[in-house]
């Protein structure tokens, strides 16, 4: 059977929630028993977002196979609870690199290489790889940016051709737009949507469904108007009012009968009826008033919450399973460096230091770790956050301030965090870190081992530096336990302190594997410690909705 395809384009403005819409539609289909995968087509020329600043792009989401991808892949994986692979995020850069490589080899000898057909063929080939590599029956494809952007034209053209190649019963086009609200006249406007549909049509694509996002309620007359002017059935004009609880969106789309419509259009019979019990419970629990647990996230891109989106979601998932409300305090590490550590952190119940690169803001993060250790405040370090905890501990144990990571100070006397041996000599920056899933053996009796409830796990990585084993003995004698190691025992994957309620750091990124109905065990353990610190009751055991 060939796969069925649902294509998502965006209109009017960017950031209308195309990624979340695609993810939620994926959930509708998974809930009916289909195997679903999602692919994002990014029009920029970088080969992947791994080399971009989080200020430009938000978080880099890492997959099992080590692909560094767009943060929308995080939405897809969390909503649908799937594990995607590197073909699920393609960029203009990748497409051109492939075609130009083939041209240099002489694969097209005698030919002129053009956007159509060479670039569009390569885009279509990469779209076809999703079903081949994941076995998905329904593939959702989201085009980044907004229709009309110069750089996304080849992608739009490839999607247009796919209707001809695959047929109408195998392809659906969903256009996600924005309805602005004019305050003076108090009305929602459909004209930008009409224009963007017209633009899409000028490239040969007529949408089958329009998802209209808006900050205010959308009444029936607006739906009718969009249906009429954009030539889409009224039942396929889906109002999507901004929803503070992201995970409610699949339920809203279900109510709007999006799933049924898509199956009808794709001529599919659902293996079983959707069962929303767990999701309804999730949303109901999110809405319930709960005691608050205050967690500080100490980072250096905190102005842009998208830079830490998986960390924030993982904390929320864990809080929900414990029946408490996450009160997240975004703390800029530079503010801590201004001598305000005590002020900023004294009222929080837990501290998270997430991943990061480069020396800016490092000392503030080390101070946060120091504050957590001295004051017995639960601390969770993710990758760089683990390295910060090690440096802070090293400064104490060695009674010396000259303890650092060689990433920040090449000539430090005590490089307790050092470049990994297989990273020596690497000069290219793109895609060369230690990336993706690696096994980690847990040491019995440790906080980490108890949290996971097993002794072998696999987690996703993205780093070049690691714990320097020359310090292992000294640190263990002084109360640091190496609770997770690579199977050969060489690489420290998890470190924790013994005389502290919860001070634990992971060299990997657990935040990439947390799911709303299946929170990550280490996030649960951390939030649990924070609840105890706050002195508030919590669900014990935590409520895992979909084990
Ligand atoms: N900069 C550190 C390293 O490369 C940490 C990386 C991270 O936090 N993802 O090892």
mmCIF file of N, CA, C and O and ligand atoms in Angstrom, residues 354-358 382-385 387 407-408 417 433 462-466 507 509, ligand 1:
data_model
loop_
_atom_site.group_PDB
_atom_site.id
_atom_site.type_symbol
_atom_site.label_atom_id
_atom_site.label_comp_id
_atom_site.label_asym_id
_atom_site.label_seq_id
_atom_site.Cartn_x
_atom_site.Cartn_y
_atom_site.Cartn_z
ATOM 1 N N UNK A 354 19.950 24.018 32.110
ATOM 2 C CA UNK A 354 19.845 23.249 30.861
ATOM 3 C C UNK A 354 21.143 23.288 30.055
ATOM 4 O O UNK A 354 22.146 23.834 30.519
ATOM 5 N N UNK A 355 21.093 22.761 28.840
ATOM 6 C CA UNK A 355 22.258 22.697 27.962
ATOM 7 C C UNK A 355 22.662 24.058 27.437
ATOM 8 O O UNK A 355 21.923 25.040 27.558
ATOM 9 N N UNK A 356 23.858 24.120 26.865
ATOM 10 C CA UNK A 356 24.322 25.369 26.282
ATOM 11 C C UNK A 356 25.761 25.245 25.804
ATOM 12 O O UNK A 356 26.431 24.249 26.066
ATOM 13 N N UNK A 357 26.188 26.273 25.115
ATOM 14 C CA UNK A 357 27.544 26.277 24.532
ATOM 15 C C UNK A 357 28.181 27.646 24.755
ATOM 16 O O UNK A 357 27.473 28.646 24.804
ATOM 17 N N UNK A 358 29.515 27.681 24.848
ATOM 18 C CA UNK A 358 30.233 28.954 24.948
ATOM 19 C C UNK A 358 30.244 29.505 26.359
ATOM 20 O O UNK A 358 29.456 29.089 27.211
ATOM 21 N N UNK A 382 21.301 19.486 32.971
ATOM 22 C CA UNK A 382 21.107 18.781 31.706
ATOM 23 C C UNK A 382 22.279 19.100 30.792
ATOM 24 O O UNK A 382 22.406 20.222 30.317
ATOM 25 N N UNK A 383 23.136 18.153 30.580
ATOM 26 C CA UNK A 383 24.295 18.305 29.706
ATOM 27 C C UNK A 383 25.227 19.387 30.257
ATOM 28 O O UNK A 383 25.954 19.128 31.201
ATOM 29 N N UNK A 384 25.150 20.614 29.722
ATOM 30 C CA UNK A 384 25.992 21.668 30.284
ATOM 31 C C UNK A 384 25.710 21.834 31.777
ATOM 32 O O UNK A 384 26.625 22.089 32.571
ATOM 33 N N UNK A 385 24.465 21.675 32.184
ATOM 34 C CA UNK A 385 24.089 21.816 33.591
ATOM 35 C C UNK A 385 24.783 20.782 34.476
ATOM 36 O O UNK A 385 25.111 21.046 35.634
ATOM 37 N N UNK A 387 27.765 19.568 33.669
ATOM 38 C CA UNK A 387 29.164 20.004 33.682
ATOM 39 C C UNK A 387 29.368 21.143 34.686
ATOM 40 O O UNK A 387 30.385 21.199 35.391
ATOM 41 N N UNK A 407 36.367 23.844 27.620
ATOM 42 C CA UNK A 407 35.574 24.601 26.644
ATOM 43 C C UNK A 407 35.668 26.108 26.942
ATOM 44 O O UNK A 407 35.656 26.927 26.026
ATOM 45 N N UNK A 408 35.748 26.450 28.224
ATOM 46 C CA UNK A 408 35.717 27.871 28.601
ATOM 47 C C UNK A 408 37.090 28.436 28.932
ATOM 48 O O UNK A 408 37.308 29.628 28.892
ATOM 49 N N UNK A 417 36.161 19.064 33.283
ATOM 50 C CA UNK A 417 35.382 18.723 32.079
ATOM 51 C C UNK A 417 36.327 18.982 30.914
ATOM 52 O O UNK A 417 36.905 20.060 30.801
ATOM 53 N N UNK A 433 29.216 16.694 16.666
ATOM 54 C CA UNK A 433 29.254 16.405 18.107
ATOM 55 C C UNK A 433 28.961 14.923 18.353
ATOM 56 O O UNK A 433 28.660 14.183 17.423
ATOM 57 N N UNK A 462 24.057 15.350 22.856
ATOM 58 C CA UNK A 462 24.553 16.387 21.944
ATOM 59 C C UNK A 462 25.641 17.179 22.666
ATOM 60 O O UNK A 462 25.363 18.172 23.323
ATOM 61 N N UNK A 463 26.860 16.692 22.604
ATOM 62 C CA UNK A 463 27.949 17.378 23.311
ATOM 63 C C UNK A 463 29.315 17.008 22.747
ATOM 64 O O UNK A 463 29.446 16.024 22.014
ATOM 65 N N UNK A 464 30.327 17.829 23.103
ATOM 66 C CA UNK A 464 31.718 17.524 22.727
ATOM 67 C C UNK A 464 32.581 17.263 23.949
ATOM 68 O O UNK A 464 33.638 16.661 23.854
ATOM 69 N N UNK A 465 32.136 17.752 25.110
ATOM 70 C CA UNK A 465 32.971 17.662 26.314
ATOM 71 C C UNK A 465 32.381 16.612 27.250
ATOM 72 O O UNK A 465 31.209 16.241 27.122
ATOM 73 N N UNK A 466 33.222 16.159 28.204
ATOM 74 C CA UNK A 466 32.777 15.095 29.109
ATOM 75 C C UNK A 466 33.513 15.219 30.441
ATOM 76 O O UNK A 466 34.500 15.958 30.562
ATOM 77 N N UNK A 507 24.771 13.844 31.353
ATOM 78 C CA UNK A 507 25.520 14.298 30.184
ATOM 79 C C UNK A 507 24.616 14.282 28.939
ATOM 80 O O UNK A 507 24.862 14.950 27.967
ATOM 81 N N UNK A 509 20.466 14.429 27.224
ATOM 82 C CA UNK A 509 19.315 15.335 27.291
ATOM 83 C C UNK A 509 18.024 14.537 27.500
ATOM 84 O O UNK A 509 17.353 14.185 26.523
HETATM 85 N N1 LIG B 1 28.941 22.704 25.586
HETATM 86 C C1 LIG B 1 28.916 21.438 26.245
HETATM 87 C C2 LIG B 1 29.557 20.342 25.396
HETATM 88 O O1 LIG B 1 29.690 20.493 24.209
HETATM 89 C C3 LIG B 1 27.506 21.062 26.617
HETATM 90 C C4 LIG B 1 26.640 20.789 25.436
HETATM 91 C C5 LIG B 1 25.149 20.816 25.734
HETATM 92 O O2 LIG B 1 24.720 21.298 26.786
HETATM 93 N N2 LIG B 1 24.337 20.323 24.825
HETATM 94 O O3 LIG B 1 29.911 19.319 25.908
#
